[in-house]
mmCIF file of C-alpha atoms in Angstrom:
data_model
loop_
_atom_site.group_PDB
_atom_site.id
_atom_site.type_symbol
_atom_site.label_atom_id
_atom_site.label_comp_id
_atom_site.label_asym_id
_atom_site.label_seq_id
_atom_site.Cartn_x
_atom_site.Cartn_y
_atom_site.Cartn_z
ATOM 1 C CA MET A 27 47.613 -58.295 6.819
ATOM 2 C CA THR A 28 50.933 -60.088 6.796
ATOM 3 C CA GLU A 29 53.444 -59.054 4.218
ATOM 4 C CA THR A 30 56.092 -61.660 4.757
ATOM 5 C CA SER A 31 54.342 -64.073 2.430
ATOM 6 C CA ASP A 32 53.691 -61.441 -0.217
ATOM 7 C CA HIS A 33 57.094 -61.101 -1.791
ATOM 8 C CA GLU A 34 56.871 -63.824 -4.302
ATOM 9 C CA HIS A 35 53.411 -62.824 -5.342
ATOM 10 C CA LEU A 36 54.043 -59.105 -5.734
ATOM 11 C CA HIS A 37 57.067 -59.772 -7.864
ATOM 12 C CA GLN A 38 54.710 -61.049 -10.520
ATOM 13 C CA TYR A 39 53.581 -57.472 -10.993
ATOM 14 C CA ASP A 40 57.084 -56.131 -11.271
ATOM 15 C CA PRO A 41 59.445 -58.606 -12.843
ATOM 16 C CA GLY A 42 62.264 -56.048 -12.966
ATOM 17 C CA HIS A 43 62.122 -55.230 -9.285
ATOM 18 C CA GLU A 44 65.144 -56.580 -7.509
ATOM 19 C CA HIS A 45 64.735 -55.357 -3.965
ATOM 20 C CA PRO A 46 63.202 -57.863 -1.588
ATOM 21 C CA LEU A 47 59.981 -56.362 -0.250
ATOM 22 C CA GLN A 48 60.052 -55.664 3.445
ATOM 23 C CA ALA A 49 57.511 -55.492 6.187
ATOM 24 C CA ASP A 50 55.688 -52.196 6.226
ATOM 25 C CA GLN A 51 58.336 -49.887 7.630
ATOM 26 C CA ASP A 52 59.048 -46.473 6.294
ATOM 27 C CA ASP A 53 62.709 -47.225 5.672
ATOM 28 C CA SER A 54 62.089 -50.093 3.279
ATOM 29 C CA ILE A 55 61.546 -49.931 -0.454
ATOM 30 C CA THR A 56 58.589 -51.716 -1.955
ATOM 31 C CA TYR A 57 57.145 -51.768 -5.436
ATOM 32 C CA PHE A 58 54.107 -49.755 -4.401
ATOM 33 C CA LYS A 59 56.116 -47.166 -2.470
ATOM 34 C CA VAL A 60 58.103 -46.625 -5.634
ATOM 35 C CA MET A 61 54.843 -46.330 -7.549
ATOM 36 C CA GLU A 62 53.565 -43.715 -5.100
ATOM 37 C CA ALA A 63 56.744 -41.654 -5.431
ATOM 38 C CA ALA A 64 56.683 -41.914 -9.234
ATOM 39 C CA VAL A 65 53.012 -40.916 -9.528
ATOM 40 C CA ARG A 66 53.452 -38.054 -7.051
ATOM 41 C CA ASN A 67 56.523 -36.753 -8.899
ATOM 42 C CA LEU A 68 54.747 -36.928 -12.240
ATOM 43 C CA LEU A 69 51.677 -35.099 -10.937
ATOM 44 C CA ILE A 70 53.862 -32.388 -9.422
ATOM 45 C CA GLU A 71 55.890 -32.086 -12.623
ATOM 46 C CA LYS A 72 52.679 -31.706 -14.616
ATOM 47 C CA LYS A 73 51.671 -28.927 -12.210
ATOM 48 C CA LEU A 74 48.485 -30.722 -11.218
ATOM 49 C CA ILE A 75 49.442 -30.840 -7.548
ATOM 50 C CA THR A 76 52.187 -29.392 -5.358
ATOM 51 C CA ALA A 77 54.246 -30.899 -2.560
ATOM 52 C CA GLU A 78 52.776 -28.195 -0.344
ATOM 53 C CA GLN A 79 49.228 -29.403 -1.052
ATOM 54 C CA ILE A 80 50.217 -32.933 -0.077
ATOM 55 C CA ARG A 81 51.684 -31.641 3.170
ATOM 56 C CA GLU A 82 48.502 -29.686 3.886
ATOM 57 C CA LYS A 83 46.309 -32.727 3.289
ATOM 58 C CA ILE A 84 48.465 -34.806 5.612
ATOM 59 C CA GLU A 85 48.307 -32.109 8.290
ATOM 60 C CA GLN A 86 44.524 -32.095 8.006
ATOM 61 C CA MET A 87 44.551 -35.888 8.214
ATOM 62 C CA ASP A 88 46.711 -35.812 11.341
ATOM 63 C CA ALA A 89 44.385 -33.273 12.965
ATOM 64 C CA ARG A 90 41.420 -35.613 12.637
ATOM 65 C CA VAL A 91 41.540 -37.812 15.697
ATOM 66 C CA PRO A 92 38.923 -39.743 17.673
ATOM 67 C CA ALA A 93 39.037 -37.104 20.426
ATOM 68 C CA ASN A 94 37.153 -34.834 17.999
ATOM 69 C CA GLY A 95 34.276 -37.283 18.057
ATOM 70 C CA ALA A 96 34.570 -37.716 21.823
ATOM 71 C CA LYS A 97 34.017 -33.986 22.329
ATOM 72 C CA ILE A 98 30.817 -34.151 20.281
ATOM 73 C CA ILE A 99 29.570 -37.157 22.269
ATOM 74 C CA ALA A 100 30.449 -35.609 25.638
ATOM 75 C CA LYS A 101 28.585 -32.422 24.769
ATOM 76 C CA SER A 102 25.518 -34.388 23.753
ATOM 77 C CA TRP A 103 25.568 -36.153 27.143
ATOM 78 C CA VAL A 104 25.539 -32.944 29.151
ATOM 79 C CA ASP A 105 23.526 -30.691 26.817
ATOM 80 C CA LEU A 106 20.203 -32.226 25.803
ATOM 81 C CA GLU A 107 19.395 -29.418 23.393
ATOM 82 C CA PHE A 108 22.691 -30.143 21.567
ATOM 83 C CA LYS A 109 21.903 -33.849 21.553
ATOM 84 C CA ARG A 110 18.544 -33.140 19.978
ATOM 85 C CA LYS A 111 20.269 -31.091 17.272
ATOM 86 C CA LEU A 112 22.958 -33.712 16.766
ATOM 87 C CA LEU A 113 20.385 -36.406 16.105
ATOM 88 C CA ALA A 114 18.109 -34.204 13.984
ATOM 89 C CA ASN A 115 20.725 -32.383 11.913
ATOM 90 C CA PRO A 116 24.205 -33.814 12.458
ATOM 91 C CA ARG A 117 25.806 -31.701 9.726
ATOM 92 C CA LYS A 118 24.727 -28.482 11.409
ATOM 93 C CA ALA A 119 25.525 -29.716 14.914
ATOM 94 C CA ILE A 120 29.084 -30.796 14.129
ATOM 95 C CA ALA A 121 29.713 -27.582 12.187
ATOM 96 C CA GLU A 122 29.705 -25.948 15.646
ATOM 97 C CA PHE A 123 32.876 -27.959 16.251
ATOM 98 C CA GLY A 124 34.398 -26.837 12.963
ATOM 99 C CA HIS A 125 33.928 -30.148 11.134
ATOM 100 C CA ASP A 126 32.785 -30.164 7.516
ATOM 101 C CA ILE A 127 31.794 -33.486 5.976
ATOM 102 C CA GLY A 128 31.513 -32.163 2.422
ATOM 103 C CA PRO A 129 29.022 -33.873 0.133
ATOM 104 C CA LEU A 130 28.609 -36.850 2.471
ATOM 105 C CA HIS A 131 25.890 -37.056 5.065
ATOM 106 C CA LEU A 132 26.357 -37.984 8.699
ATOM 107 C CA ILE A 133 23.873 -40.088 10.606
ATOM 108 C CA VAL A 134 24.229 -40.245 14.377
ATOM 109 C CA LEU A 135 23.057 -43.560 15.831
ATOM 110 C CA GLU A 136 21.932 -43.338 19.433
ATOM 111 C CA ASN A 137 22.505 -46.347 21.640
ATOM 112 C CA THR A 138 19.729 -46.911 24.167
ATOM 113 C CA GLU A 139 18.627 -49.541 26.677
ATOM 114 C CA LYS A 140 16.771 -51.144 23.763
ATOM 115 C CA VAL A 141 19.218 -50.804 20.862
ATOM 116 C CA HIS A 142 22.955 -51.173 20.387
ATOM 117 C CA ASN A 143 24.335 -49.897 17.061
ATOM 118 C CA VAL A 144 27.475 -51.066 15.287
ATOM 119 C CA VAL A 145 28.914 -49.794 11.986
ATOM 120 C CA VAL A 146 30.708 -51.584 9.156
ATOM 121 C CA CYS A 147 31.457 -51.082 5.481
ATOM 122 C CA THR A 148 31.359 -54.555 3.954
ATOM 123 C CA LEU A 149 32.340 -53.381 0.448
ATOM 124 C CA CYS A 150 35.368 -51.246 1.319
ATOM 125 C CA SER A 151 36.132 -49.030 4.310
ATOM 126 C CA CYS A 152 33.666 -46.115 4.475
ATOM 127 C CA TYR A 153 34.187 -44.378 7.796
ATOM 128 C CA PRO A 154 33.459 -40.930 9.289
ATOM 129 C CA ARG A 155 37.076 -39.924 8.688
ATOM 130 C CA TRP A 156 36.210 -36.215 8.639
ATOM 131 C CA ILE A 157 35.581 -36.561 12.362
ATOM 132 C CA LEU A 158 37.420 -39.644 13.642
ATOM 133 C CA GLY A 159 40.436 -39.744 11.319
ATOM 134 C CA LEU A 160 41.563 -42.812 9.388
ATOM 135 C CA PRO A 161 39.954 -46.126 10.375
ATOM 136 C CA PRO A 162 41.758 -48.793 12.418
ATOM 137 C CA ASP A 163 43.211 -51.754 10.539
ATOM 138 C CA TRP A 164 40.638 -54.219 11.881
ATOM 139 C CA TYR A 165 37.776 -52.099 10.512
ATOM 140 C CA LYS A 166 39.149 -52.739 7.008
ATOM 141 C CA SER A 167 39.933 -56.410 7.612
ATOM 142 C CA ARG A 168 38.275 -59.339 5.860
ATOM 143 C CA GLU A 169 37.349 -60.796 9.234
ATOM 144 C CA TYR A 170 35.417 -57.777 10.506
ATOM 145 C CA ARG A 171 33.766 -56.937 7.198
ATOM 146 C CA SER A 172 32.688 -60.545 6.573
ATOM 147 C CA ARG A 173 31.460 -61.464 10.013
ATOM 148 C CA VAL A 174 29.879 -58.453 11.696
ATOM 149 C CA VAL A 175 26.812 -58.487 9.425
ATOM 150 C CA ARG A 176 26.129 -62.157 10.056
ATOM 151 C CA GLU A 177 27.253 -62.726 13.629
ATOM 152 C CA PRO A 178 27.435 -59.278 15.201
ATOM 153 C CA ARG A 179 27.116 -60.550 18.755
ATOM 154 C CA GLU A 180 30.070 -62.902 18.380
ATOM 155 C CA VAL A 181 32.146 -60.080 16.897
ATOM 156 C CA LEU A 182 31.153 -57.734 19.713
ATOM 157 C CA GLN A 183 32.175 -60.408 22.203
ATOM 158 C CA GLU A 184 35.655 -60.448 20.662
ATOM 159 C CA PHE A 185 35.803 -56.765 21.597
ATOM 160 C CA GLY A 186 34.667 -57.623 25.131
ATOM 161 C CA THR A 187 31.123 -56.354 24.551
ATOM 162 C CA ASN A 188 28.192 -58.481 25.640
ATOM 163 C CA ILE A 189 24.748 -57.324 24.591
ATOM 164 C CA SER A 190 21.819 -59.095 26.250
ATOM 165 C CA LEU A 191 19.485 -60.959 23.905
ATOM 166 C CA ASP A 192 16.532 -58.722 24.737
ATOM 167 C CA ARG A 193 18.441 -55.690 23.483
ATOM 168 C CA GLU A 194 18.420 -55.259 19.708
ATOM 169 C CA VAL A 195 21.758 -55.296 17.933
ATOM 170 C CA ARG A 196 21.459 -53.101 14.855
ATOM 171 C CA VAL A 197 24.214 -53.326 12.262
ATOM 172 C CA HIS A 198 24.681 -50.473 9.786
ATOM 173 C CA ASP A 199 26.362 -51.334 6.512
ATOM 174 C CA SER A 200 27.820 -48.096 5.174
ATOM 175 C CA THR A 201 27.494 -48.793 1.452
ATOM 176 C CA ALA A 202 26.902 -45.388 -0.104
ATOM 177 C CA ASP A 203 26.802 -41.693 0.777
ATOM 178 C CA MET A 204 25.971 -41.834 4.502
ATOM 179 C CA ARG A 205 28.587 -41.975 7.232
ATOM 180 C CA TYR A 206 27.809 -43.091 10.760
ATOM 181 C CA LEU A 207 28.790 -42.048 14.244
ATOM 182 C CA VAL A 208 27.516 -44.091 17.180
ATOM 183 C CA LEU A 209 26.340 -42.053 20.166
ATOM 184 C CA PRO A 210 27.156 -44.427 23.033
ATOM 185 C CA MET A 211 25.147 -44.521 26.266
ATOM 186 C CA ARG A 212 26.531 -42.392 29.054
ATOM 187 C CA PRO A 213 28.030 -44.858 31.512
ATOM 188 C CA LYS A 214 26.657 -45.438 34.981
ATOM 189 C CA GLY A 215 28.850 -43.769 37.567
ATOM 190 C CA SER A 216 29.592 -40.741 35.392
ATOM 191 C CA GLU A 217 26.676 -38.686 36.742
ATOM 192 C CA GLY A 218 28.786 -36.120 38.537
ATOM 193 C CA MET A 219 31.357 -35.696 35.797
ATOM 194 C CA THR A 220 31.810 -32.563 33.721
ATOM 195 C CA GLU A 221 31.927 -32.456 29.941
ATOM 196 C CA ASP A 222 35.733 -32.188 29.971
ATOM 197 C CA GLU A 223 36.016 -35.141 32.343
ATOM 198 C CA LEU A 224 33.782 -37.248 30.118
ATOM 199 C CA VAL A 225 35.789 -36.718 26.904
ATOM 200 C CA PRO A 226 38.692 -39.068 27.738
ATOM 201 C CA LEU A 227 36.253 -41.893 28.571
ATOM 202 C CA ILE A 228 34.915 -41.936 25.023
ATOM 203 C CA GLY A 229 37.109 -44.085 22.779
ATOM 204 C CA ARG A 230 37.053 -44.526 19.041
ATOM 205 C CA ASP A 231 35.760 -48.087 19.254
ATOM 206 C CA ALA A 232 32.663 -46.977 21.175
ATOM 207 C CA MET A 233 31.881 -44.506 18.377
ATOM 208 C CA ILE A 234 32.123 -47.358 15.838
ATOM 209 C CA GLY A 235 29.930 -49.406 18.145
ATOM 210 C CA VAL A 236 32.139 -52.374 18.976
ATOM 211 C CA THR A 237 32.494 -51.315 22.616
ATOM 212 C CA GLU A 238 30.479 -49.435 25.217
ATOM 213 C CA VAL A 239 31.759 -46.572 27.323
ATOM 214 C CA THR A 240 32.634 -47.377 30.915
ATOM 215 C CA VAL A 241 33.916 -45.252 33.793
ATOM 216 C CA MET B 15 16.496 -68.122 3.016
ATOM 217 C CA GLU B 16 18.978 -69.986 0.859
ATOM 218 C CA ARG B 17 21.016 -67.906 -1.552
ATOM 219 C CA ASP B 18 23.713 -68.545 -4.084
ATOM 220 C CA PHE B 19 27.019 -67.202 -2.884
ATOM 221 C CA THR B 20 29.079 -68.094 -5.939
ATOM 222 C CA ALA B 21 28.810 -64.986 -8.113
ATOM 223 C CA ARG B 22 30.076 -62.246 -5.843
ATOM 224 C CA GLY B 23 33.105 -60.002 -6.248
ATOM 225 C CA ASN B 24 36.074 -60.767 -4.023
ATOM 226 C CA HIS B 25 35.742 -57.393 -2.260
ATOM 227 C CA ASP B 26 32.058 -58.045 -1.523
ATOM 228 C CA MET B 27 32.598 -60.171 1.561
ATOM 229 C CA GLY B 28 29.680 -59.459 3.889
ATOM 230 C CA GLY B 29 28.319 -62.685 5.393
ATOM 231 C CA LEU B 30 31.222 -64.936 4.507
ATOM 232 C CA THR B 31 32.929 -67.107 7.079
ATOM 233 C CA ALA B 32 36.162 -65.717 8.430
ATOM 234 C CA GLY B 33 38.443 -66.078 11.403
ATOM 235 C CA GLU B 34 38.960 -64.138 14.589
ATOM 236 C CA ILE B 35 39.495 -60.398 14.236
ATOM 237 C CA ASN B 36 43.089 -59.279 14.606
ATOM 238 C CA LYS B 37 42.932 -56.095 16.656
ATOM 239 C CA ASN B 38 46.573 -55.117 16.217
ATOM 240 C CA GLU B 39 46.936 -51.728 14.599
ATOM 241 C CA HIS B 40 49.784 -49.983 12.840
ATOM 242 C CA ASP B 41 50.442 -46.258 12.671
ATOM 243 C CA TYR B 42 49.922 -45.096 9.139
ATOM 244 C CA ALA B 43 53.266 -44.608 7.409
ATOM 245 C CA LEU B 44 54.053 -41.358 5.651
ATOM 246 C CA TRP B 45 53.848 -42.949 2.210
ATOM 247 C CA GLU B 46 50.382 -44.282 3.040
ATOM 248 C CA LYS B 47 49.208 -40.831 4.066
ATOM 249 C CA ARG B 48 50.650 -39.464 0.835
ATOM 250 C CA VAL B 49 48.622 -41.968 -1.180
ATOM 251 C CA ASP B 50 45.542 -40.813 0.698
ATOM 252 C CA ALA B 51 46.454 -37.151 0.109
ATOM 253 C CA ILE B 52 46.981 -37.714 -3.625
ATOM 254 C CA MET B 53 43.544 -39.323 -3.868
ATOM 255 C CA MET B 54 41.891 -36.444 -1.991
ATOM 256 C CA LEU B 55 43.541 -33.947 -4.350
ATOM 257 C CA LEU B 56 42.542 -35.908 -7.458
ATOM 258 C CA THR B 57 38.905 -36.228 -6.367
ATOM 259 C CA ASN B 58 37.965 -33.200 -4.268
ATOM 260 C CA ASP B 59 40.271 -30.561 -5.733
ATOM 261 C CA LEU B 60 41.032 -31.603 -9.313
ATOM 262 C CA LYS B 61 37.979 -33.764 -10.091
ATOM 263 C CA ILE B 62 40.197 -35.979 -12.246
ATOM 264 C CA MET B 63 38.993 -39.151 -10.541
ATOM 265 C CA THR B 64 35.974 -40.225 -8.540
ATOM 266 C CA VAL B 65 35.952 -42.310 -5.377
ATOM 267 C CA ASP B 66 33.926 -44.880 -7.293
ATOM 268 C CA GLN B 67 36.680 -45.106 -9.900
ATOM 269 C CA LEU B 68 39.116 -45.796 -7.091
ATOM 270 C CA ARG B 69 36.810 -48.515 -5.800
ATOM 271 C CA LYS B 70 36.259 -49.957 -9.258
ATOM 272 C CA GLY B 71 40.020 -50.239 -9.764
ATOM 273 C CA ILE B 72 40.467 -51.951 -6.407
ATOM 274 C CA GLU B 73 37.594 -54.340 -7.083
ATOM 275 C CA ALA B 74 39.121 -55.231 -10.451
ATOM 276 C CA LEU B 75 42.304 -56.539 -8.806
ATOM 277 C CA PRO B 76 42.714 -60.295 -9.082
ATOM 278 C CA PRO B 77 41.325 -61.802 -5.844
ATOM 279 C CA ASP B 78 44.723 -63.083 -4.891
ATOM 280 C CA ALA B 79 46.303 -59.639 -5.270
ATOM 281 C CA TYR B 80 43.420 -57.959 -3.412
ATOM 282 C CA ASP B 81 43.910 -60.262 -0.446
ATOM 283 C CA LYS B 82 47.685 -60.010 -0.326
ATOM 284 C CA MET B 83 48.204 -56.305 -0.964
ATOM 285 C CA THR B 84 47.950 -53.874 1.918
ATOM 286 C CA TYR B 85 45.204 -51.266 1.962
ATOM 287 C CA TYR B 86 47.175 -48.368 0.511
ATOM 288 C CA GLU B 87 48.950 -50.645 -1.959
ATOM 289 C CA ARG B 88 45.498 -51.324 -3.394
ATOM 290 C CA TRP B 89 44.821 -47.595 -3.454
ATOM 291 C CA ILE B 90 47.983 -46.532 -5.286
ATOM 292 C CA SER B 91 47.558 -49.361 -7.756
ATOM 293 C CA SER B 92 44.016 -48.210 -8.559
ATOM 294 C CA ILE B 93 44.936 -44.508 -8.599
ATOM 295 C CA THR B 94 47.720 -45.212 -11.068
ATOM 296 C CA ASN B 95 45.412 -47.221 -13.324
ATOM 297 C CA GLY B 96 42.863 -44.420 -13.158
ATOM 298 C CA LEU B 97 45.420 -41.801 -14.151
ATOM 299 C CA VAL B 98 46.563 -43.897 -17.090
ATOM 300 C CA GLU B 99 42.944 -44.536 -18.089
ATOM 301 C CA ALA B 100 42.225 -40.794 -17.959
ATOM 302 C CA GLY B 101 45.308 -40.036 -20.044
ATOM 303 C CA VAL B 102 46.898 -37.963 -17.274
ATOM 304 C CA ILE B 103 50.037 -40.091 -17.269
ATOM 305 C CA SER B 104 51.242 -42.593 -19.838
ATOM 306 C CA THR B 105 52.485 -46.077 -19.141
ATOM 307 C CA GLU B 106 55.856 -45.031 -20.578
ATOM 308 C CA GLU B 107 56.137 -42.083 -18.184
ATOM 309 C CA LEU B 108 55.208 -44.363 -15.309
ATOM 310 C CA ARG B 109 57.692 -47.042 -16.273
ATOM 311 C CA SER B 110 60.623 -44.673 -16.690
ATOM 312 C CA ARG B 111 59.786 -42.675 -13.564
ATOM 313 C CA MET B 112 59.521 -45.811 -11.455
ATOM 314 C CA ALA B 113 62.898 -46.940 -12.766
ATOM 315 C CA LYS B 114 64.377 -43.554 -11.894
ATOM 316 C CA VAL B 115 62.853 -43.522 -8.411
ATOM 317 C CA SER B 116 64.125 -47.061 -7.779
ATOM 318 C CA SER B 117 67.671 -45.992 -8.590
ATOM 319 C CA GLU B 118 67.673 -43.003 -6.238
ATOM 320 C CA PRO B 119 68.573 -43.105 -2.550
ATOM 321 C CA LEU B 120 65.499 -43.539 -0.385
ATOM 322 C CA ARG B 121 65.678 -40.184 1.369
ATOM 323 C CA GLU B 122 65.099 -38.404 -1.948
ATOM 324 C CA LYS B 123 61.916 -40.352 -2.402
ATOM 325 C CA GLU B 124 60.835 -39.463 1.100
ATOM 326 C CA SER B 125 61.339 -35.726 0.612
ATOM 327 C CA MET C 9 11.323 -37.402 -6.106
ATOM 328 C CA PRO C 10 11.614 -40.579 -4.052
ATOM 329 C CA GLN C 11 9.375 -43.372 -5.300
ATOM 330 C CA PHE C 12 9.295 -45.290 -2.028
ATOM 331 C CA THR C 13 7.932 -44.141 1.314
ATOM 332 C CA VAL C 14 9.118 -44.821 4.849
ATOM 333 C CA GLY C 15 7.720 -48.100 6.150
ATOM 334 C CA GLU C 16 7.085 -49.495 2.677
ATOM 335 C CA LYS C 17 8.086 -53.101 2.061
ATOM 336 C CA VAL C 18 10.649 -53.539 -0.708
ATOM 337 C CA ARG C 19 12.797 -56.238 -2.212
ATOM 338 C CA VAL C 20 16.388 -55.831 -3.338
ATOM 339 C CA LEU C 21 16.758 -56.921 -6.938
ATOM 340 C CA SER C 22 18.404 -60.244 -7.285
ATOM 341 C CA GLN C 23 20.556 -59.319 -10.219
ATOM 342 C CA TRP C 24 24.150 -60.352 -10.562
ATOM 343 C CA PRO C 25 26.105 -57.913 -12.672
ATOM 344 C CA PRO C 26 29.159 -59.222 -14.484
ATOM 345 C CA SER C 27 32.375 -59.316 -12.522
ATOM 346 C CA PRO C 28 34.410 -56.144 -11.963
ATOM 347 C CA PRO C 29 35.098 -53.661 -13.546
ATOM 348 C CA ILE C 30 31.319 -53.288 -13.369
ATOM 349 C CA HIS C 31 30.899 -51.490 -10.080
ATOM 350 C CA CYS C 32 27.878 -51.314 -7.806
ATOM 351 C CA ARG C 33 27.230 -50.582 -4.146
ATOM 352 C CA THR C 34 24.651 -53.259 -3.400
ATOM 353 C CA PRO C 35 26.287 -56.003 -1.345
ATOM 354 C CA TYR C 36 25.817 -59.521 -2.576
ATOM 355 C CA TYR C 37 24.443 -60.807 0.696
ATOM 356 C CA ILE C 38 21.373 -58.581 0.555
ATOM 357 C CA ARG C 39 20.301 -59.204 -3.037
ATOM 358 C CA GLY C 40 16.913 -60.863 -3.293
ATOM 359 C CA CYS C 41 16.054 -60.008 0.332
ATOM 360 C CA SER C 42 13.024 -58.074 1.568
ATOM 361 C CA GLY C 43 13.036 -55.239 4.063
ATOM 362 C CA ILE C 44 11.348 -51.997 5.069
ATOM 363 C CA ILE C 45 12.278 -48.481 3.964
ATOM 364 C CA GLU C 46 13.797 -46.887 7.073
ATOM 365 C CA ARG C 47 14.411 -43.470 5.513
ATOM 366 C CA TYR C 48 14.977 -41.606 2.311
ATOM 367 C CA CYS C 49 18.528 -40.209 2.370
ATOM 368 C CA GLY C 50 18.410 -37.814 -0.585
ATOM 369 C CA ASP C 51 19.365 -37.993 -4.248
ATOM 370 C CA PHE C 52 22.966 -38.793 -5.137
ATOM 371 C CA PRO C 53 24.933 -39.343 -8.359
ATOM 372 C CA ASN C 54 24.712 -42.933 -9.525
ATOM 373 C CA PRO C 55 27.915 -44.708 -8.354
ATOM 374 C CA GLU C 56 27.602 -47.194 -11.204
ATOM 375 C CA GLU C 57 28.179 -44.287 -13.624
ATOM 376 C CA LEU C 58 30.647 -42.406 -11.402
ATOM 377 C CA ALA C 59 32.823 -45.514 -11.481
ATOM 378 C CA PHE C 60 33.424 -44.885 -15.168
ATOM 379 C CA GLY C 61 34.116 -41.197 -14.683
ATOM 380 C CA ARG C 62 30.904 -40.003 -16.366
ATOM 381 C CA VAL C 63 30.771 -36.235 -16.186
ATOM 382 C CA GLU C 64 27.050 -35.881 -15.556
ATOM 383 C CA PRO C 65 25.786 -39.013 -13.882
ATOM 384 C CA ARG C 66 22.104 -39.459 -13.255
ATOM 385 C CA ASN C 67 20.952 -38.732 -9.710
ATOM 386 C CA LEU C 68 19.284 -41.600 -7.913
ATOM 387 C CA SER C 69 17.239 -41.642 -4.741
ATOM 388 C CA LEU C 70 19.069 -43.370 -1.930
ATOM 389 C CA TYR C 71 17.306 -45.168 0.898
ATOM 390 C CA ARG C 72 18.229 -46.942 4.073
ATOM 391 C CA VAL C 73 16.460 -50.276 4.112
ATOM 392 C CA ARG C 74 16.027 -52.251 7.329
ATOM 393 C CA PHE C 75 16.174 -56.047 7.279
ATOM 394 C CA LYS C 76 15.515 -58.600 10.014
ATOM 395 C CA GLN C 77 18.654 -60.598 10.632
ATOM 396 C CA ARG C 78 16.529 -63.736 10.951
ATOM 397 C CA ASP C 79 15.273 -63.198 7.387
ATOM 398 C CA LEU C 80 18.832 -63.034 6.061
ATOM 399 C CA TRP C 81 20.576 -65.959 7.709
ATOM 400 C CA ASP C 82 19.027 -69.344 8.375
ATOM 401 C CA SER C 83 21.245 -70.010 11.333
ATOM 402 C CA TYR C 84 21.177 -66.548 12.906
ATOM 403 C CA GLN C 85 22.030 -66.927 16.566
ATOM 404 C CA GLY C 86 21.263 -63.453 17.918
ATOM 405 C CA GLY C 87 18.111 -61.797 19.235
ATOM 406 C CA LEU C 88 14.737 -61.944 17.468
ATOM 407 C CA SER C 89 14.706 -58.197 17.059
ATOM 408 C CA ASP C 90 18.242 -57.847 15.622
ATOM 409 C CA MET C 91 18.309 -55.776 12.443
ATOM 410 C CA ILE C 92 20.621 -54.599 9.721
ATOM 411 C CA ASP C 93 20.271 -51.262 7.940
ATOM 412 C CA ILE C 94 21.815 -50.841 4.492
ATOM 413 C CA GLU C 95 21.921 -47.932 2.064
ATOM 414 C CA ILE C 96 20.474 -48.987 -1.279
ATOM 415 C CA TYR C 97 19.815 -46.932 -4.411
ATOM 416 C CA GLU C 98 16.351 -47.003 -5.923
ATOM 417 C CA ASN C 99 17.471 -48.767 -9.116
ATOM 418 C CA TRP C 100 18.086 -51.868 -6.977
ATOM 419 C CA LEU C 101 14.698 -51.838 -5.222
ATOM 420 C CA GLU C 102 11.257 -53.077 -6.208
ATOM 421 C CA LYS C 103 7.875 -52.877 -4.500
ATOM 422 C CA ILE C 104 6.397 -56.084 -3.199
#
């Protein structure tokens, strides 16, 4: 989203604000950054939250990275019993990795020779953040959310992914309490690789379903 | 099947025509992560707000504002509305605190 | 208890709630469309009540419903077997 054209508009919401709004850099002041600071200060002053709690939440956020998902996928490629568990009871299977998804439910979508899965949240930005971290900007964009339900193959092509017409493309719109992790197909040429060697091959985008894993 | 596409919310965009996907990404700024952290504390820990209240507040933004604001700008706007709605903070407290924050050097806000 | 069973054919209600702040989780593009129950996901608090901060919202059964892409879009260009799965609460579904 571009911000350069936003200044005039956002000033409507804050007539008294005199600073020109800047592109999204941490050293600039914007109306909504001021709002965040004000709300945070008020909540701390009212003893509802502490600065320490905010720091802890951010640390937890920073610890959630796509590599966490990659480890789960790699294990399921080399350990068929784990894969069976991951598909049957994802909550229990990922608990072995120390991940807790709280009240939400995880569904693991297995890509096969017959089906390719891809995940979207058309209404907002639901994402398996407890495993993969915060979603990429494009996942939350109008373009992705609008188009992938209607022309998934064209969208996949923009990510360099071509799915043959005889293979089903299955889109999952994450509208409610389920979260989705795509289990990509193990790539050809990776037969001799160990679990640890497989992990770095598995990128975030393959676990959303817009790409496939390659060696 | 032919359907009427005129009565949908601005946030409810599945199936609409749109341009090429911009795959550029930005690293989340600290203030954005703080917005996220505040929301997690308000919902999971304090149960003052629900995720659906956050969504409702975002969906209630004028379409123009929704499209022009960044993701976490929409969040903090909705969180703030929710807190005022719940009586946790007053509009007067918000107004005076925002004025105070605006007058301070930036590094104090970043602390 | 869930009122629909896996494999059952259902239609998404074609109701158009007033504009926000009414909040619901049924995307516009799927309203009025017919699909098959793919699975029952469990019972969850009604988001339409949660959105207004109700303390004890009613639990609703949530399903994943599978739709044929070719049934949704007249000009769908992809494969015949392409599908879309969407989570939909029971208050938006009817038997057909």
